[in-house]
Coordinates of C-alpha atoms in Angstrom, one line a residue:
M181 CA -11.5 -12.9 32.8
A182 CA -11.6 -10.0 30.4
T183 CA -12.0 -11.1 26.8
R184 CA -11.3 -9.2 23.6
H185 CA -11.6 -10.5 20.1
G186 CA -11.8 -14.0 21.5
I187 CA -8.6 -13.8 23.6
D188 CA -7.8 -13.3 27.3
W189 CA -7.0 -9.6 27.5
D190 CA -5.3 -9.9 30.8
K191 CA -2.9 -12.5 29.4
A192 CA -2.3 -10.4 26.3
Q193 CA -1.4 -7.3 28.3
A194 CA 1.0 -9.3 30.6
L195 CA 2.6 -10.8 27.5
Y196 CA 3.1 -7.3 26.0
V197 CA 4.9 -6.1 29.1
A198 CA 7.2 -9.2 28.9
E199 CA 7.8 -8.7 25.2
R200 CA 8.7 -5.1 25.6
E201 CA 11.2 -5.9 28.4
A202 CA 12.7 -8.7 26.2
F203 CA 13.1 -6.2 23.3
V204 CA 14.8 -3.6 25.4
A205 CA 17.2 -6.1 26.8
R206 CA 18.2 -7.3 23.3
M207 CA 18.7 -3.9 21.7
P208 CA 21.5 -1.9 23.3
R209 CA 22.7 -0.3 20.1
S210 CA 19.2 0.5 18.8
R211 CA 18.6 2.2 22.2
E212 CA 21.7 4.2 21.9
L213 CA 20.8 5.4 18.4
S214 CA 17.3 6.2 19.4
A215 CA 18.6 8.4 22.2
A216 CA 21.0 10.2 19.9
A217 CA 18.3 10.7 17.3
G218 CA 16.2 12.6 19.8
G219 CA 18.6 15.5 19.6
H220 CA 18.2 16.4 16.0
L221 CA 15.3 14.4 14.4
L222 CA 11.7 15.5 14.9
F223 CA 10.0 12.9 17.1
G224 CA 13.4 11.1 17.1
V225 CA 13.0 9.5 13.6
P226 CA 13.5 10.6 10.0
L227 CA 9.8 10.2 9.2
H228 CA 7.3 10.4 12.1
W229 CA 5.5 7.2 10.8
M230 CA 8.5 5.3 12.0
N231 CA 7.2 5.7 15.5
D232 CA 4.1 3.6 14.6
W233 CA 5.9 0.3 15.2
S234 CA 5.2 -1.6 18.4
T235 CA 8.7 -1.3 19.7
P236 CA 9.8 0.6 22.9
C237 CA 12.5 2.3 20.8
S238 CA 13.3 2.4 17.1
L239 CA 14.6 -0.8 15.5
Y240 CA 17.6 0.2 13.4
V241 CA 18.4 -1.7 10.3
A242 CA 22.1 -2.5 9.4
A243 CA 21.5 -4.3 6.1
A244 CA 18.7 -5.8 4.1
Q245 CA 18.8 -8.4 1.3
G246 CA 16.1 -10.5 -0.3
A247 CA 13.5 -11.5 2.3
R248 CA 15.8 -10.7 5.2
F249 CA 17.4 -7.9 7.2
Q250 CA 19.8 -7.5 10.1
D251 CA 19.5 -4.9 12.8
V252 CA 22.4 -3.0 14.3
D253 CA 22.5 -5.4 17.3
G254 CA 23.2 -8.3 15.1
H255 CA 19.8 -10.0 15.1
D256 CA 18.4 -11.5 11.9
Y257 CA 14.8 -11.2 10.7
V258 CA 12.5 -12.6 8.0
D259 CA 10.7 -9.6 6.5
F260 CA 7.0 -10.0 5.7
C261 CA 6.6 -6.2 5.7
L262 CA 9.0 -5.5 2.9
G263 CA 8.9 -1.7 3.3
D264 CA 5.1 -1.8 3.3
T265 CA 5.2 -2.9 -0.3
G266 CA 8.2 -0.7 -1.4
A267 CA 10.4 -3.8 -1.4
M268 CA 7.7 -6.2 -2.5
F269 CA 10.1 -8.0 -4.8
G270 CA 12.7 -8.3 -2.0
H271 CA 15.4 -6.0 -0.7
S272 CA 18.0 -4.8 -3.3
P273 CA 17.2 -7.3 -6.1
K274 CA 20.4 -8.2 -7.8
P275 CA 19.4 -6.9 -11.3
V276 CA 18.2 -3.6 -9.9
A277 CA 21.3 -3.2 -7.7
E278 CA 23.5 -3.8 -10.7
A279 CA 21.6 -1.4 -12.9
I280 CA 21.8 1.3 -10.2
A281 CA 25.6 0.7 -9.9
R282 CA 26.0 1.1 -13.7
Q283 CA 23.8 4.1 -13.9
A284 CA 25.5 5.8 -11.0
Q285 CA 28.7 6.1 -13.1
R286 CA 26.8 7.5 -16.0
G287 CA 24.6 10.2 -14.4
L288 CA 21.9 10.4 -11.8
T289 CA 19.6 13.2 -13.1
A290 CA 19.5 15.6 -16.0
M291 CA 15.9 16.6 -16.6
L292 CA 16.4 15.0 -20.1
P293 CA 14.9 11.7 -21.4
S294 CA 16.9 8.5 -21.6
E295 CA 16.5 5.3 -23.7
D296 CA 15.3 3.5 -20.6
G297 CA 12.2 5.7 -20.5
V298 CA 11.1 4.6 -23.9
W299 CA 11.5 0.9 -23.0
V300 CA 9.7 1.3 -19.7
A301 CA 6.7 3.1 -21.3
Q302 CA 6.4 0.4 -23.9
E303 CA 6.5 -2.3 -21.2
L304 CA 4.0 -0.5 -19.0
A305 CA 1.6 -0.3 -22.0
R306 CA 2.0 -4.0 -22.6
R307 CA 1.4 -5.0 -19.0
F308 CA -1.4 -2.7 -18.0
G309 CA -3.1 -1.9 -21.3
L310 CA -3.0 1.9 -21.2
P311 CA -1.0 3.3 -24.1
Y312 CA 0.4 6.6 -22.6
W313 CA 2.5 7.1 -19.5
Q314 CA 4.1 9.7 -17.2
F315 CA 6.3 9.4 -14.1
A316 CA 6.5 10.7 -10.6
L317 CA 8.6 10.1 -7.5
S318 CA 5.9 8.5 -5.4
A319 CA 2.4 7.2 -5.8
S320 CA 1.2 10.2 -3.7
D321 CA 2.6 12.5 -6.3
A322 CA 1.3 10.4 -9.2
N323 CA -2.2 10.5 -7.7
R324 CA -2.0 14.2 -7.3
F325 CA -1.0 14.6 -10.9
A326 CA -3.6 12.2 -12.2
I327 CA -6.3 14.1 -10.3
R328 CA -5.1 17.4 -11.8
W329 CA -5.3 15.9 -15.3
A330 CA -8.7 14.5 -14.6
R331 CA -10.0 17.9 -13.5
A332 CA -8.3 19.6 -16.5
V333 CA -9.8 17.2 -19.1
T334 CA -13.3 17.1 -17.6
G335 CA -13.7 20.7 -16.5
R336 CA -15.0 19.3 -13.2
S337 CA -13.6 20.0 -9.7
K338 CA -14.9 17.1 -7.5
V339 CA -13.2 13.9 -6.7
L340 CA -14.9 10.8 -5.3
V341 CA -13.1 8.3 -3.0
F342 CA -14.2 5.3 -1.0
N343 CA -14.4 5.6 2.8
G344 CA -11.3 4.3 4.4
C345 CA -9.3 4.5 1.2
Y346 CA -5.5 4.5 0.7
H347 CA -3.9 6.8 -1.8
G348 CA -0.8 8.0 -0.1
T349 CA -0.7 11.5 1.3
V350 CA -2.9 13.3 -1.2
D351 CA -4.9 15.9 0.6
D352 CA -8.0 15.4 -1.5
V353 CA -8.6 11.8 -0.2
F354 CA -8.7 12.4 3.5
V355 CA -12.4 12.6 3.7
D356 CA -14.2 10.0 6.0
L357 CA -17.8 9.1 6.5
V358 CA -18.8 9.8 10.0
D359 CA -22.3 8.6 10.8
G360 CA -22.9 8.5 7.1
R361 CA -21.7 12.1 6.5
P362 CA -18.4 13.1 4.8
Q363 CA -16.0 15.1 6.9
T364 CA -12.3 16.1 6.7
R365 CA -10.3 13.6 8.7
D366 CA -9.6 14.9 12.2
S367 CA -6.0 13.8 12.2
L368 CA -5.0 15.7 9.1
L369 CA -2.4 18.2 10.3
G370 CA -2.3 21.7 8.9
Q371 CA -5.5 21.4 6.8
V372 CA -7.0 24.9 6.5
Y373 CA -10.0 24.4 4.3
D374 CA -12.9 21.9 4.3
L375 CA -12.0 19.1 1.9
T376 CA -15.6 18.1 1.4
Q377 CA -16.0 21.2 -0.8
H378 CA -14.3 19.2 -3.6
T379 CA -14.2 15.6 -2.3
R380 CA -17.0 13.1 -1.9
S381 CA -16.8 9.8 -0.1
V382 CA -19.1 6.8 -0.2
E383 CA -18.8 3.2 1.0
F384 CA -17.0 0.6 -1.1
N385 CA -19.3 -2.1 -2.6
D386 CA -22.3 0.3 -2.4
L387 CA -23.5 0.8 -6.0
A388 CA -26.5 2.9 -5.0
A389 CA -24.3 5.3 -3.0
L390 CA -21.8 5.4 -5.9
E391 CA -24.5 6.4 -8.4
G392 CA -25.9 9.0 -6.0
A393 CA -22.5 10.6 -5.8
L394 CA -22.0 10.6 -9.6
Q395 CA -25.4 11.5 -11.0
D396 CA -25.1 15.3 -10.8
G397 CA -22.2 15.2 -13.3
Q398 CA -19.8 17.1 -11.1
V399 CA -17.2 14.4 -10.3
A400 CA -14.1 14.5 -12.4
C401 CA -12.8 11.1 -11.3
L402 CA -13.4 8.2 -9.0
L403 CA -10.1 7.4 -7.4
A404 CA -10.1 3.9 -6.1
E405 CA -8.1 0.8 -5.2
P406 CA -9.6 -2.2 -6.8
A407 CA -9.5 -3.9 -3.4
M408 CA -9.2 -1.8 -0.3
T409 CA -5.9 -2.5 1.6
N410 CA -5.2 0.1 4.2
I411 CA -8.1 -0.2 6.7
G412 CA -7.8 -4.0 6.7
M413 CA -8.4 -5.6 3.4
V414 CA -11.8 -5.3 1.8
L415 CA -12.5 -7.2 -1.4
P416 CA -15.0 -6.1 -4.0
Q417 CA -18.3 -8.1 -4.1
P418 CA -19.0 -10.1 -7.3
G419 CA -20.1 -7.8 -10.0
F420 CA -19.2 -4.6 -8.2
W421 CA -16.5 -3.4 -10.6
P422 CA -18.3 -4.0 -13.9
A423 CA -21.3 -2.1 -12.5
A424 CA -19.1 0.7 -11.1
Q425 CA -17.3 1.1 -14.4
A426 CA -20.6 1.3 -16.2
L427 CA -21.8 4.1 -13.8
C428 CA -18.6 6.1 -14.3
R429 CA -19.1 5.9 -18.1
R430 CA -22.8 6.8 -17.8
Y431 CA -22.1 10.0 -15.8
G432 CA -18.9 11.0 -17.6
T433 CA -16.6 10.4 -14.6
L434 CA -13.1 9.1 -15.2
L435 CA -12.0 6.0 -13.4
L436 CA -8.6 6.4 -11.8
I437 CA -7.3 3.1 -10.4
D438 CA -4.5 3.1 -7.9
E439 CA -2.6 -0.2 -7.8
T440 CA 0.2 0.8 -5.4
H441 CA -0.8 -2.1 -3.1
T442 CA -2.9 -4.4 -5.3
I443 CA 0.0 -4.9 -7.7
S444 CA 0.3 -7.9 -5.4
S445 CA -2.4 -9.4 -7.7
G446 CA -0.2 -10.1 -10.6
P447 CA 2.3 -8.7 -13.2
G448 CA -0.5 -6.6 -14.7
G449 CA -2.1 -5.8 -11.3
Y450 CA -5.6 -6.4 -10.3
T451 CA -6.6 -4.4 -13.4
R452 CA -5.4 -7.0 -15.9
A453 CA -6.2 -10.0 -13.6
H454 CA -9.8 -9.0 -13.4
G455 CA -10.5 -7.1 -16.6
L456 CA -10.8 -3.6 -15.3
Q457 CA -10.7 -0.8 -17.9
P458 CA -9.5 2.4 -16.1
D459 CA -9.1 5.8 -17.8
L460 CA -6.1 6.6 -15.6
F461 CA -3.9 4.2 -13.6
V462 CA -1.3 4.7 -10.8
L463 CA 1.4 2.4 -9.6
G464 CA 4.1 3.4 -7.1
K465 CA 6.3 1.9 -4.4
P466 CA 7.7 -1.4 -5.8
V467 CA 7.8 -0.6 -9.5
A468 CA 11.5 0.4 -9.4
G469 CA 12.6 -2.3 -7.0
G470 CA 12.8 0.1 -4.0
V471 CA 14.1 3.2 -5.7
P472 CA 11.6 6.1 -5.3
C473 CA 9.5 6.1 -8.4
A474 CA 5.9 5.9 -9.6
V475 CA 4.1 5.8 -12.9
Y476 CA 0.7 6.9 -14.1
G477 CA -1.0 5.9 -17.3
F478 CA -3.7 7.3 -19.6
S479 CA -6.2 5.7 -22.0
A480 CA -5.8 6.9 -25.6
E481 CA -8.9 9.1 -25.2
V482 CA -7.8 10.7 -22.0
A483 CA -4.3 11.2 -23.3
R484 CA -5.7 13.0 -26.3
R485 CA -7.8 15.3 -24.1
A486 CA -4.9 15.9 -21.7
E487 CA -2.6 17.0 -24.6
E488 CA -5.4 19.2 -25.9
A489 CA -5.9 20.8 -22.4
K490 CA -2.2 21.6 -22.1
R491 CA -2.0 23.1 -25.6
N492 CA -5.1 25.3 -24.9
A493 CA -3.8 26.4 -21.5
P494 CA -1.9 29.7 -21.1
P495 CA 1.9 29.2 -21.3
G496 CA 3.8 28.5 -18.1
H497 CA 4.1 25.9 -15.4
S498 CA 1.3 23.3 -15.4
G499 CA 1.8 22.6 -11.7
I500 CA 2.3 18.9 -12.6
G501 CA 5.6 17.2 -12.1
T502 CA 8.9 17.8 -10.3
T503 CA 12.5 18.4 -11.4
L504 CA 13.6 14.9 -10.3
T505 CA 10.7 13.2 -12.0
A506 CA 11.9 10.4 -14.4
N507 CA 15.5 10.8 -13.3
L508 CA 18.1 8.6 -15.0
L509 CA 18.7 6.5 -11.9
A510 CA 15.0 5.7 -11.3
M511 CA 14.4 4.9 -15.0
A512 CA 17.4 2.5 -15.0
A513 CA 16.1 0.8 -11.9
M514 CA 12.6 0.5 -13.2
R515 CA 13.7 -1.1 -16.4
A516 CA 15.8 -3.7 -14.6
N517 CA 12.9 -4.4 -12.2
L518 CA 10.3 -4.8 -14.9
A519 CA 12.5 -6.9 -17.1
E520 CA 14.1 -9.2 -14.7
V521 CA 12.4 -9.1 -11.3
M522 CA 8.7 -8.4 -11.6
T523 CA 8.1 -11.4 -13.8
D524 CA 5.3 -13.9 -14.3
E525 CA 7.4 -16.6 -12.8
A526 CA 8.0 -14.5 -9.7
Y527 CA 4.3 -13.9 -9.2
L528 CA 3.4 -17.6 -9.5
Y529 CA 6.0 -18.4 -6.9
M530 CA 4.7 -15.7 -4.5
F531 CA 1.1 -16.7 -5.0
A532 CA 1.8 -20.3 -3.9
L533 CA 3.6 -19.1 -0.8
A534 CA 0.9 -16.6 0.1
E535 CA -1.7 -19.3 -0.2
R536 CA 0.3 -21.5 2.0
L537 CA 0.5 -18.7 4.5
A538 CA -3.2 -17.9 4.4
A539 CA -4.1 -21.6 4.8
G540 CA -1.8 -22.0 7.8
L541 CA -3.2 -18.9 9.5
R542 CA -6.8 -20.2 8.9
R543 CA -5.9 -23.5 10.3
V544 CA -4.6 -22.0 13.5
I545 CA -7.7 -19.7 13.8
D546 CA -10.0 -22.6 13.2
E547 CA -8.2 -25.0 15.6
Q548 CA -8.3 -22.3 18.4
G549 CA -11.8 -21.2 17.7
L550 CA -10.9 -17.6 17.2
P551 CA -13.5 -15.2 15.7
W552 CA -10.9 -14.0 13.1
C553 CA -10.7 -14.3 9.4
V554 CA -7.9 -14.3 6.7
T555 CA -8.0 -12.4 3.4
R556 CA -5.6 -12.7 0.5
V557 CA -5.0 -10.6 -2.6
G558 CA -2.3 -12.4 -4.6
A559 CA 1.0 -12.1 -2.7
R560 CA -0.6 -10.1 0.1
T561 CA -2.3 -11.8 3.1
E562 CA -3.9 -10.3 6.2
F563 CA -5.7 -11.6 9.3
Q564 CA -8.5 -9.5 10.8
F565 CA -10.2 -9.6 14.1
T566 CA -13.7 -10.5 12.8
P567 CA -15.3 -13.8 11.9
T568 CA -16.4 -12.6 8.4
P569 CA -14.5 -10.3 6.0
P570 CA -15.7 -6.7 6.1
Q571 CA -17.6 -5.3 3.1
N572 CA -16.7 -1.7 3.4
G573 CA -14.4 0.8 5.2
S574 CA -16.8 1.4 8.1
E575 CA -17.1 -2.3 8.9
A576 CA -13.3 -2.7 8.6
D577 CA -12.6 0.3 10.9
K578 CA -14.8 -1.2 13.6
V579 CA -12.7 -4.3 14.0
L580 CA -9.3 -2.6 14.0
D581 CA -7.6 -2.9 17.3
S582 CA -4.2 -1.1 17.4
E583 CA -3.4 -2.3 20.9
L584 CA -3.9 -6.0 20.0
E585 CA -2.0 -5.5 16.8
H586 CA 1.0 -4.1 18.6
I587 CA 1.1 -7.1 21.0
V588 CA 1.0 -9.5 18.0
H589 CA 3.6 -7.6 16.1
L590 CA 6.1 -7.3 18.9
F591 CA 5.7 -11.0 19.8
L592 CA 6.5 -11.9 16.2
L593 CA 9.4 -9.3 16.0
N594 CA 11.1 -10.8 19.1
R595 CA 11.0 -14.1 17.3
G596 CA 12.7 -12.7 14.2
L597 CA 9.6 -12.0 12.1
L598 CA 8.5 -8.6 10.9
I599 CA 5.0 -7.8 9.6
T600 CA 3.5 -4.4 8.6
P601 CA 3.0 -2.1 11.7
F602 CA -0.3 -0.4 10.6
H603 CA -2.5 -3.5 10.6
N604 CA -1.9 -7.3 10.2
M605 CA -0.7 -7.3 6.6
M606 CA 2.0 -9.7 5.3
L607 CA 3.8 -9.9 2.0
V608 CA 5.9 -12.7 0.5
C609 CA 8.6 -12.0 -2.1
P610 CA 10.6 -14.1 -4.6
D611 CA 13.2 -14.7 -1.9
T612 CA 10.8 -15.9 0.8
T613 CA 11.0 -19.6 1.4
T614 CA 8.5 -22.3 2.5
A615 CA 10.4 -22.6 5.7
D616 CA 10.0 -18.8 6.3
V617 CA 6.2 -19.1 5.9
D618 CA 5.9 -22.2 8.2
R619 CA 8.0 -20.3 10.8
L620 CA 5.6 -17.4 10.7
V621 CA 2.5 -19.7 11.0
A622 CA 4.2 -21.5 14.0
A623 CA 4.9 -18.2 15.7
F624 CA 1.4 -17.0 15.1
A625 CA 0.1 -20.3 16.7
A626 CA 2.4 -19.8 19.7
F627 CA 1.0 -16.3 20.2
V628 CA -2.6 -17.5 20.1
A629 CA -1.8 -20.3 22.5
A630 CA -0.3 -17.8 24.9
V631 CA -3.4 -15.6 25.1
R632 CA -6.3 -18.0 24.8

């Protein structure tokens, strides 16, 4: 018997074949649309990432509401992916949908400010503790813009990231450690210069390596998630962030915290929940309830230096921002989401559900004797194919197994349960129910029983 991560690999492969056949048989309309899409969409999908799912053809959505969606073949699903965080507070929350409908009759974009922008900035300052804000259409753009401001105010060119980080599609961050040495990621398409000229990479939780990268005084900013989320979740060790912040201050490096995923930690993100004090702060995906939008904030000192840098620069385009930034529709959606959806009460509810999910997954893993673990960051939960949680990106990368992930994901999908395709991440939202969580745990147990 061939074993892999504690399961019978022959059984797992046979199960995958059966699940693919079952999916194809149930999805005639999705098959038709996938075939038609091949004629005019590159790779047959609007975004090539949409091919990363475990399905034999694309799964086409007909409608989504709350914690559920329906496909074009009439099947219903409980959604624990939630747009990979973009719909973290549920699909089309009622206050957001109503705000969008109202604003759609009053203007979509004008490249002029609205009253909503003032309210939103005040609310962001209250929640996250940074007094000044700007906007973007995605966290990728917000990170790009924040990096530009960091370089402008420090006069330094280099950026530091943690190995295996997630910061959207910002070119500067695609630097991996290979045998301990930084190199531009092999999969980065169209990259024509060596990113390591201006980007450094060290392991998360390694304070000695962090200091080594900062001590020459050339790093403009450390761009980091407070807990890593995209290579399998990696949590900070006790005391890591207080020490890391002190090192940034000592060497004059700005701390840029990206909470696009770790906003699952609470209404003020991991930053407020754990007392971080960033110089710059980015939040994207769910902040406008699913409408494309992102925000980035500045400490008072960095804001002063940023305004000074702009005033002292030659006249002309700063290279920061886009025409649709802070459009009227996005600002209205963000105000509704922050005021009525992304509330303290919603988070408390989601935390309880996520803990129930994590406990249920751990119970199955323990009962079956699997060498797997479960990690939770607020409303975000993940199981990993290792008995102990990884401490850095390299450790997390070694236990990733995309083939096994696809088998698990397709098994769950065929039972009306969707989790994130890229690894084993699950989110709950204010519309998720206890019964939904118990159903996912039961299906997970059925999968394990089928491959032990």
